[in-house]
Coordinates of C-alpha atoms and ligand atoms in Angstrom, one line a residue:
M1182 CA 102.7 118.9 99.7
T1183 CA 103.1 120.2 103.2
E1184 CA 104.1 117.7 105.8
I1185 CA 101.7 115.4 107.2
P1186 CA 101.3 113.6 110.4
D1187 CA 102.4 110.1 111.0
Y1188 CA 99.0 108.9 111.5
W1189 CA 97.6 110.3 108.3
Q1190 CA 100.5 108.3 106.1
W1191 CA 98.0 105.3 105.7
F1192 CA 96.0 107.8 103.3
A1193 CA 98.7 108.9 101.1
D1194 CA 100.0 105.1 100.8
A1195 CA 96.5 103.7 100.5
R1196 CA 95.6 105.2 96.7
F1197 CA 92.6 103.2 96.5
G1198 CA 89.2 103.5 98.5
Q1199 CA 85.7 102.1 98.3
F1200 CA 82.9 104.2 98.3
I1201 CA 79.3 103.3 99.3
H1202 CA 76.3 104.8 98.6
W1203 CA 73.5 102.9 100.5
G1204 CA 70.2 104.0 101.9
A1205 CA 66.5 103.5 101.6
Y1206 CA 66.9 105.4 98.2
S1207 CA 68.3 102.4 96.8
Q1208 CA 64.8 100.8 96.9
Y1209 CA 63.9 103.4 94.0
G1210 CA 66.7 102.4 92.0
R1211 CA 66.8 105.9 90.8
G1212 CA 70.1 107.2 92.6
E1213 CA 70.5 108.7 95.8
Q1214 CA 68.9 112.0 95.3
V1215 CA 65.5 110.7 94.0
L1216 CA 63.5 112.4 96.8
F1217 CA 64.2 115.6 95.4
R1218 CA 64.9 115.1 91.8
D1219 CA 61.7 113.2 91.7
H1220 CA 59.7 115.9 94.0
L1221 CA 58.6 112.8 95.9
D1222 CA 56.0 113.0 98.2
Q1223 CA 57.8 113.3 101.6
N1224 CA 55.3 111.3 103.7
E1225 CA 55.2 108.4 101.3
Y1226 CA 59.2 108.7 101.1
V1227 CA 59.2 108.3 104.8
S1228 CA 56.8 105.3 105.0
R1229 CA 59.1 103.4 102.3
A1230 CA 62.1 104.3 104.1
C1231 CA 60.5 102.9 107.3
A1232 CA 59.7 99.5 105.8
W1233 CA 63.2 99.2 104.2
N1234 CA 64.5 96.0 105.4
P1235 CA 67.3 94.4 103.3
Q1236 CA 67.8 90.9 103.9
Q1237 CA 70.8 90.4 101.7
F1238 CA 73.0 92.8 103.7
D1239 CA 76.2 91.1 104.6
A1240 CA 78.9 93.3 105.4
M1241 CA 81.3 90.6 105.6
E1242 CA 80.7 90.0 101.6
W1243 CA 81.1 93.4 100.9
A1244 CA 84.7 93.7 103.1
D1245 CA 85.8 90.7 101.2
V1246 CA 85.0 92.2 97.5
S1247 CA 86.5 95.5 98.3
R1248 CA 89.4 94.3 100.1
R1249 CA 90.0 91.9 97.1
A1250 CA 90.0 94.6 95.0
G1251 CA 93.0 96.2 96.4
M1252 CA 91.2 98.9 98.4
R1253 CA 92.8 99.8 101.4
Y1254 CA 89.5 101.9 103.2
A1255 CA 86.2 102.4 102.5
V1256 CA 83.5 105.0 103.1
L1257 CA 79.9 104.4 103.9
T1258 CA 77.0 106.8 103.8
T1259 CA 75.7 107.0 107.1
R1260 CA 73.2 109.1 106.3
H1261 CA 72.4 110.9 103.0
H1262 CA 70.7 114.0 101.9
D1263 CA 67.4 112.0 102.9
G1264 CA 68.0 112.1 106.3
F1265 CA 67.3 108.6 106.8
C1266 CA 70.2 106.9 109.3
L1267 CA 72.0 103.8 108.8
W1268 CA 73.0 103.5 112.4
D1269 CA 71.1 103.3 115.9
S1270 CA 70.8 107.3 116.8
A1271 CA 69.9 108.2 120.3
H1272 CA 68.7 111.4 118.5
T1273 CA 66.1 110.2 115.9
D1274 CA 63.9 107.3 115.5
Y1275 CA 64.2 107.9 111.5
S1276 CA 66.8 104.9 111.4
T1277 CA 67.4 101.2 110.4
A1278 CA 67.9 100.5 113.8
K1279 CA 64.7 102.0 114.8
Q1280 CA 62.7 100.8 112.0
A1281 CA 61.8 97.7 110.4
A1282 CA 65.0 96.5 109.6
G1283 CA 66.2 96.9 113.3
R1284 CA 69.8 96.9 112.6
D1285 CA 72.6 99.1 113.1
F1286 CA 74.0 98.8 109.8
V1287 CA 76.9 101.0 110.7
A1288 CA 78.1 98.7 113.2
E1289 CA 77.9 96.0 110.8
Y1290 CA 80.3 97.7 108.3
V1291 CA 82.6 98.9 111.0
E1292 CA 83.1 95.7 112.4
A1293 CA 83.4 93.7 109.1
F1294 CA 85.6 96.3 106.9
R1295 CA 87.9 96.8 110.2
A1296 CA 88.5 92.9 110.4
A1297 CA 89.0 92.7 106.8
G1298 CA 91.9 95.0 107.4
L1299 CA 90.5 98.4 105.7
R1300 CA 90.6 101.5 107.5
I1301 CA 87.0 103.0 108.3
G1302 CA 85.4 106.4 107.0
L1303 CA 81.9 107.5 107.5
Y1304 CA 80.2 109.8 104.9
Y1305 CA 77.6 112.1 106.6
S1306 CA 75.5 114.6 104.9
L1307 CA 75.2 117.9 106.8
A1308 CA 71.9 118.8 104.9
D1309 CA 68.9 116.7 105.6
W1310 CA 65.8 117.5 103.0
R1311 CA 63.0 116.9 105.5
I1312 CA 63.6 119.6 107.8
P1313 CA 62.3 123.0 106.9
A1314 CA 65.0 124.9 108.9
Y1315 CA 67.5 123.3 106.5
W1316 CA 65.9 125.1 103.6
E1317 CA 65.0 128.0 105.5
G1318 CA 67.9 128.9 106.9
P1319 CA 69.2 131.1 110.1
E1320 CA 68.3 134.3 108.8
H1321 CA 64.3 132.8 108.4
D1322 CA 64.2 130.2 111.2
P1323 CA 66.9 131.0 113.7
A1324 CA 65.4 128.8 116.4
G1325 CA 64.6 126.0 113.8
W1326 CA 67.9 126.1 112.4
E1327 CA 69.9 126.1 116.0
R1328 CA 67.7 122.9 116.8
F1329 CA 68.9 121.2 113.3
R1330 CA 72.2 122.2 113.9
D1331 CA 72.7 120.8 117.1
Y1332 CA 71.0 117.8 116.0
V1333 CA 73.9 117.6 113.3
H1334 CA 76.8 117.9 115.8
R1335 CA 75.0 115.4 118.3
Q1336 CA 74.7 112.8 115.6
V1337 CA 78.6 113.7 114.4
E1338 CA 79.5 113.1 118.0
E1339 CA 77.5 109.9 118.2
L1340 CA 79.1 108.6 115.3
L1341 CA 82.8 109.4 116.6
S1342 CA 81.9 108.2 120.4
N1343 CA 80.0 104.6 119.6
Y1344 CA 82.3 102.8 117.2
G1345 CA 85.8 102.8 118.0
K1346 CA 88.4 103.9 115.9
I1347 CA 87.4 106.1 112.9
D1348 CA 89.6 106.9 110.4
L1349 CA 88.0 109.3 108.3
V1350 CA 84.7 111.5 107.9
W1351 CA 83.5 112.6 104.8
F1352 CA 81.0 115.4 105.0
D1353 CA 78.7 116.4 102.2
G1354 CA 75.8 118.5 101.4
A1355 CA 76.8 121.9 103.0
W1356 CA 75.3 123.8 100.3
P1357 CA 73.6 126.4 100.6
H1358 CA 74.8 127.1 104.2
S1359 CA 78.5 128.4 105.2
A1360 CA 81.2 126.8 107.6
E1361 CA 80.0 129.5 110.3
R1362 CA 76.6 128.6 110.1
W1363 CA 77.2 124.8 110.4
G1364 CA 79.2 125.7 113.4
S1365 CA 81.9 123.6 111.4
Y1366 CA 85.1 125.0 113.2
E1367 CA 83.7 124.0 116.8
L1368 CA 82.6 120.7 115.3
I1369 CA 86.3 120.1 113.8
E1370 CA 87.4 120.6 117.4
T1371 CA 84.8 118.2 119.1
M1372 CA 85.8 115.6 116.6
R1373 CA 89.6 115.9 117.2
A1374 CA 88.9 115.8 120.5
L1375 CA 86.8 112.7 120.3
Q1376 CA 89.4 111.2 117.9
P1377 CA 92.4 112.8 117.2
E1378 CA 93.9 111.0 114.6
I1379 CA 90.7 111.6 112.6
L1380 CA 91.0 112.7 108.9
I1381 CA 88.1 115.3 107.9
N1382 CA 87.3 116.3 104.2
N1383 CA 86.7 119.8 102.7
R1384 CA 82.9 119.7 102.2
L1385 CA 82.0 121.4 105.6
G1386 CA 80.7 124.7 104.3
K1387 CA 79.8 126.3 101.2
P1388 CA 82.6 128.8 101.0
E1389 CA 81.3 132.4 101.2
T1390 CA 80.7 134.2 97.9
G1391 CA 83.6 136.6 97.1
T1392 CA 86.1 134.4 98.6
A1393 CA 88.7 132.3 96.2
S1394 CA 87.6 129.1 97.0
A1395 CA 83.6 130.3 96.1
D1396 CA 84.7 130.0 92.7
G1397 CA 86.4 126.7 92.6
G1398 CA 84.0 124.9 94.8
T1399 CA 80.9 123.1 93.6
G1400 CA 77.6 123.1 94.8
A1401 CA 78.7 120.6 97.4
G1402 CA 81.3 123.0 98.9
E1403 CA 84.8 122.2 98.2
M1404 CA 86.6 124.7 100.4
K1405 CA 90.2 125.3 100.1
E1406 CA 90.8 126.9 103.4
L1407 CA 89.2 124.0 105.4
G1408 CA 89.3 120.2 105.0
D1409 CA 92.4 117.6 105.6
F1410 CA 91.9 116.6 102.0
G1411 CA 90.5 117.7 98.7
T1412 CA 87.7 115.9 97.1
P1413 CA 87.6 116.5 93.4
E1414 CA 84.5 114.9 92.1
H1415 CA 84.2 112.8 88.9
H1416 CA 87.6 114.6 87.8
I1417 CA 90.9 113.8 88.7
T1418 CA 92.9 116.8 89.7
A1419 CA 95.6 117.1 91.5
E1420 CA 95.8 120.0 94.8
T1421 CA 98.3 121.6 95.9
G1422 CA 99.5 121.8 99.7
R1423 CA 97.1 119.1 100.9
M1424 CA 96.5 115.3 100.2
W1425 CA 93.7 114.5 97.9
E1426 CA 91.1 111.9 96.6
S1427 CA 89.0 112.0 93.3
C1428 CA 85.8 110.4 94.0
Q1429 CA 84.2 108.7 90.9
V1430 CA 81.1 106.6 90.1
S1431 CA 81.9 103.1 88.2
T1432 CA 78.8 103.8 86.3
W1433 CA 77.6 107.0 84.6
R1434 CA 77.2 110.0 87.2
L1435 CA 74.7 108.8 90.1
W1436 CA 76.1 107.4 93.0
G1437 CA 73.0 105.4 94.5
Y1438 CA 72.2 102.1 93.1
T1439 CA 70.2 102.7 89.4
A1440 CA 68.5 99.8 87.9
G1441 CA 69.3 99.3 84.1
E1442 CA 72.7 101.0 84.5
Y1443 CA 75.5 101.1 82.1
W1444 CA 78.9 99.7 83.6
R1445 CA 82.3 101.5 83.3
P1446 CA 84.6 98.8 81.7
A1447 CA 87.3 97.4 84.3
E1448 CA 90.3 99.0 82.2
L1449 CA 88.5 102.6 82.4
L1450 CA 87.9 102.3 86.4
L1451 CA 91.8 101.1 86.9
D1452 CA 93.0 103.9 84.4
M1453 CA 91.4 106.3 86.6
L1454 CA 93.4 104.7 89.8
V1455 CA 96.4 105.0 87.7
E1456 CA 95.8 108.6 86.8
A1457 CA 95.2 109.6 90.3
A1458 CA 98.2 107.8 91.4
S1459 CA 100.4 109.2 88.8
K1460 CA 99.3 112.6 90.0
G1461 CA 99.5 112.0 93.7
G1462 CA 96.2 111.2 94.8
N1463 CA 93.8 108.5 95.5
L1464 CA 90.8 107.2 93.9
L1465 CA 87.8 106.7 96.1
L1466 CA 85.4 104.5 93.5
N1467 CA 81.8 104.3 94.1
V1468 CA 79.3 101.3 94.5
G1469 CA 75.7 101.6 94.8
P1470 CA 74.5 98.3 96.5
G1471 CA 71.3 96.9 95.3
P1472 CA 67.7 98.0 97.8
E1473 CA 68.4 93.9 99.3
G1474 CA 71.9 94.6 100.0
R1475 CA 74.1 93.6 97.5
Y1476 CA 77.0 94.7 95.5
P1477 CA 75.8 94.6 91.9
D1478 CA 77.2 91.7 90.1
E1479 CA 78.6 94.2 87.4
Y1480 CA 80.3 95.8 90.0
I1481 CA 82.0 92.5 91.3
I1482 CA 83.0 91.3 88.3
R1483 CA 85.0 94.6 88.0
A1484 CA 86.4 94.6 91.4
E1485 CA 88.1 91.2 90.9
V1486 CA 89.5 91.8 87.4
I1487 CA 91.2 95.1 89.1
G1488 CA 92.0 92.9 92.3
E1489 CA 94.0 90.2 90.1
W1490 CA 95.9 93.1 88.5
M1491 CA 96.6 94.9 92.0
E1492 CA 97.8 91.9 93.4
R1493 CA 100.7 91.6 90.9
H1494 CA 101.0 95.4 90.1
G1495 CA 100.1 97.1 93.3
E1496 CA 103.7 98.0 94.3
A1497 CA 103.2 100.6 91.6
I1498 CA 100.0 102.2 93.0
Y1499 CA 100.5 101.7 97.0
G1500 CA 102.8 104.3 98.2
S1501 CA 103.4 105.9 95.2
E1502 CA 104.8 109.3 94.6
P1503 CA 103.4 111.6 91.7
G1504 CA 105.0 110.1 88.7
E1505 CA 104.6 112.4 85.7
V1506 CA 108.2 112.2 85.3
C1507 CA 108.6 112.4 81.5
E1508 CA 105.9 112.5 78.4
F1509 CA 104.6 109.5 78.5
I1510 CA 101.3 109.6 77.5
A1511 CA 101.6 108.0 73.9
S1512 CA 102.3 104.7 75.7
G1513 CA 100.3 104.8 79.0
R1514 CA 101.2 106.3 82.7
Q1515 CA 104.3 106.5 85.3
T1516 CA 104.5 106.4 89.1
R1517 CA 107.3 106.6 91.0
K1518 CA 108.7 105.5 94.4
G1519 CA 112.2 106.3 95.7
N1520 CA 114.4 105.5 92.8
N1521 CA 111.7 103.4 91.0
L1522 CA 110.2 104.6 88.1
Y1523 CA 106.8 102.3 86.9
L1524 CA 105.9 102.4 83.5
I1525 CA 102.0 101.6 83.3
V1526 CA 101.9 100.5 79.6
R1527 CA 98.3 100.7 78.0
F1528 CA 99.2 100.1 74.8
W1529 CA 101.1 97.2 74.2
G1530 CA 102.3 97.1 70.6
P1531 CA 103.6 94.0 68.2
T1532 CA 107.0 95.3 68.3
G1533 CA 108.2 94.2 71.6
E1534 CA 109.6 97.4 72.4
V1535 CA 108.6 100.5 74.9
T1536 CA 110.4 103.5 74.7
L1537 CA 110.5 106.2 77.4
G1538 CA 112.2 109.5 76.0
G1539 CA 113.6 112.3 78.2
L1540 CA 114.8 110.3 81.3
Q1541 CA 118.0 111.7 82.7
T1542 CA 118.8 109.3 85.7
R1543 CA 120.4 106.5 84.5
V1544 CA 118.6 102.9 84.4
K1545 CA 120.3 99.8 86.3
R1546 CA 117.6 97.4 85.6
A1547 CA 114.4 97.0 84.3
V1548 CA 111.8 94.4 85.3
L1549 CA 108.6 93.4 83.8
L1550 CA 106.0 93.0 86.9
S1551 CA 103.5 91.4 85.3
T1552 CA 105.9 88.1 84.7
G1553 CA 108.6 89.0 86.9
E1554 CA 111.1 88.9 84.3
E1555 CA 114.1 91.2 83.6
V1556 CA 113.6 93.2 80.6
Q1557 CA 117.0 94.1 78.2
F1558 CA 117.2 98.0 77.8
L1559 CA 119.6 100.6 75.9
Q1560 CA 119.8 103.7 77.4
T1561 CA 121.0 106.8 75.1
D1562 CA 120.7 110.3 76.6
E1563 CA 117.6 110.8 75.2
H1564 CA 115.9 107.5 75.0
V1565 CA 115.2 104.3 77.1
T1566 CA 114.6 101.3 74.9
L1567 CA 113.1 98.7 76.3
T1568 CA 113.3 95.5 73.9
G1569 CA 112.5 91.8 74.0
L1570 CA 109.0 92.3 75.3
P1571 CA 106.4 89.7 75.0
I1572 CA 104.2 90.2 72.1
E1573 CA 101.3 89.1 73.6
R1574 CA 100.0 91.4 76.3
P1575 CA 101.2 89.8 79.4
T1576 CA 97.8 90.5 81.7
E1577 CA 94.7 91.4 80.9
L1578 CA 95.0 95.1 81.9
F1579 CA 97.9 97.2 82.0
P1580 CA 101.6 95.4 81.9
V1581 CA 103.9 97.4 84.0
I1582 CA 107.1 97.9 83.7
R1583 CA 109.5 99.1 87.0
L1584 CA 112.9 101.1 86.1
E1585 CA 114.9 100.7 88.8
C1586 CA 117.3 103.9 88.8
E1587 CA 120.6 104.8 90.0
G1588 CA 118.7 108.0 91.9
P1589 CA 115.2 109.2 92.3
P1590 CA 114.1 109.5 88.4
E1591 CA 114.3 112.8 87.0
A1592 CA 113.7 114.3 83.4
C1593 CA 116.4 116.2 81.4
D1594 CA 115.6 119.7 80.8
W1595 CA 113.3 119.9 77.8
A1596 CA 111.5 116.6 79.3
K1597 CA 110.6 118.2 82.4
D1598 CA 107.6 120.0 81.1
R1599 CA 104.5 118.1 78.9
L1600 CA 103.6 119.3 75.4
W1601 CA 101.8 122.5 75.6
G1602 CA 103.5 123.7 78.4
G1603 CA 106.8 125.1 80.1
D1604 CA 109.2 127.4 78.2
P1605 CA 108.5 126.6 74.4
R1606 CA 112.0 127.9 73.2
R1607 CA 113.6 124.9 74.6
M1608 CA 112.5 122.7 71.9
T1609 CA 114.3 125.1 69.4
P1610 CA 117.6 123.3 69.4
W1611 CA 115.6 120.0 68.7
A1612 CA 113.6 122.0 65.6
A1613 CA 116.6 123.2 64.3
A1614 CA 118.4 120.0 64.2
R1615 CA 116.0 118.8 61.3
G1616 CA 118.3 120.5 58.8
T1617 CA 117.2 122.5 55.6
S1618 CA 116.3 119.6 53.1
V1619 CA 112.8 120.0 52.8
W1620 CA 112.7 123.7 51.5
A1621 CA 112.5 123.7 47.9
D1622 CA 114.9 126.7 47.7
G1623 CA 117.4 124.9 50.0
R1624 CA 117.9 127.7 52.2
D1625 CA 117.9 127.5 56.2
R1626 CA 115.2 129.4 58.4
Ligands
GLC1910 C1 77.7 115.0 95.2 C2 76.3 114.2 95.2 C3 76.2 113.6 96.3 C4 77.1 112.6 96.5 C5 78.4 113.1 96.5 C6 79.5 112.3 96.3 O1 77.9 116.0 96.6 O2 75.5 115.8 95.4 O3 74.9 113.0 96.1 O4 76.8 111.8 97.8 O5 78.6 114.0 95.4 O6 80.6 112.8 96.2

């Protein structure tokens, strides 16, 4: 990982953020892209958007749920691909501020989340599906494109000028246009002039065909050469050379509110967070608040369960470094911080024992974070065996054991790579140690 400036350290340490997809589309209960996916009548959609007047939106309530879940930052959709703005924009009347609601939801969000101690992120869709020039592109409608692009730039400037310190901007919807067409490089310069410490994601342009990142990116335009952090979506894959954050839904695959949806269990959501941390990245976990402006109850329940776990076990997550030191997947996952290795145990067996193979560094002390109790252990060259653990799972979600080591935890040579990776020949002596007894003719092979 390349060095990051001090003022970005908060992002590397945070590990857990709140994604919020909320807009006029929430009224349809069919995800955030219902306008396109259902090929809705544009005029009907506009009238419904303009009439949208959520009565139960209380940004302080949202901030409270997100903070208690253990999240350290949030990202709100200030405008999605439908173009309807959640703030008081001087450049359009198509906003909650100028229409029925008469409120600047972005201002309310910023104020409440900042007061709750969370860092502030703003999602902004470059795409605006109402604008023909967006679909036509600059080759077919140069003047329209120019006007549209200017509108986009002015709005971003506005968001970075009127709401105090903004920590992060999360672009999306660059497809089908490249960073050059969007004027992304100039936009970034302006953004840094307005907010020198801002973090900008990697979706400011569809990579040009023929470049290395064109193949790796998605339609959303995940660029390799542009962006302070990567945004793997629906998957948790480490990026090298820059920070990254996996964005994930708490439901199935839509981001906006969807009526009748199934919810992922808390244990799965937590596992995604732990997986991201174990690989050195963040989890940006989404909620799609309902049309009236409330987080769905199913989400609140899960957020609370995760928050309780984070209170006791958060030290294994916040500020952690990539932690897959040894092979441990048959028991759970690992994170690492300084001289500590955290074992986040998924399978809590009836034996009262947990074993870790291949740790070279000596362990000085082991503590079960879930109860605060010290744990007895035995360490050989090959294994650390923790014993006398409670038979009953000591926490509803994953128990965590902190191994305090003599130095930064490291694996011995054979354990540096995972199964199906590394040099296979490192395992030859181990295989050879079996002896010959199973062969009928008794000969060594
Ligand atoms: C994709 C979706 C978009 C969503 C985003 C969040 O780009 O198309 O609707 O907002 O992912 O990562």
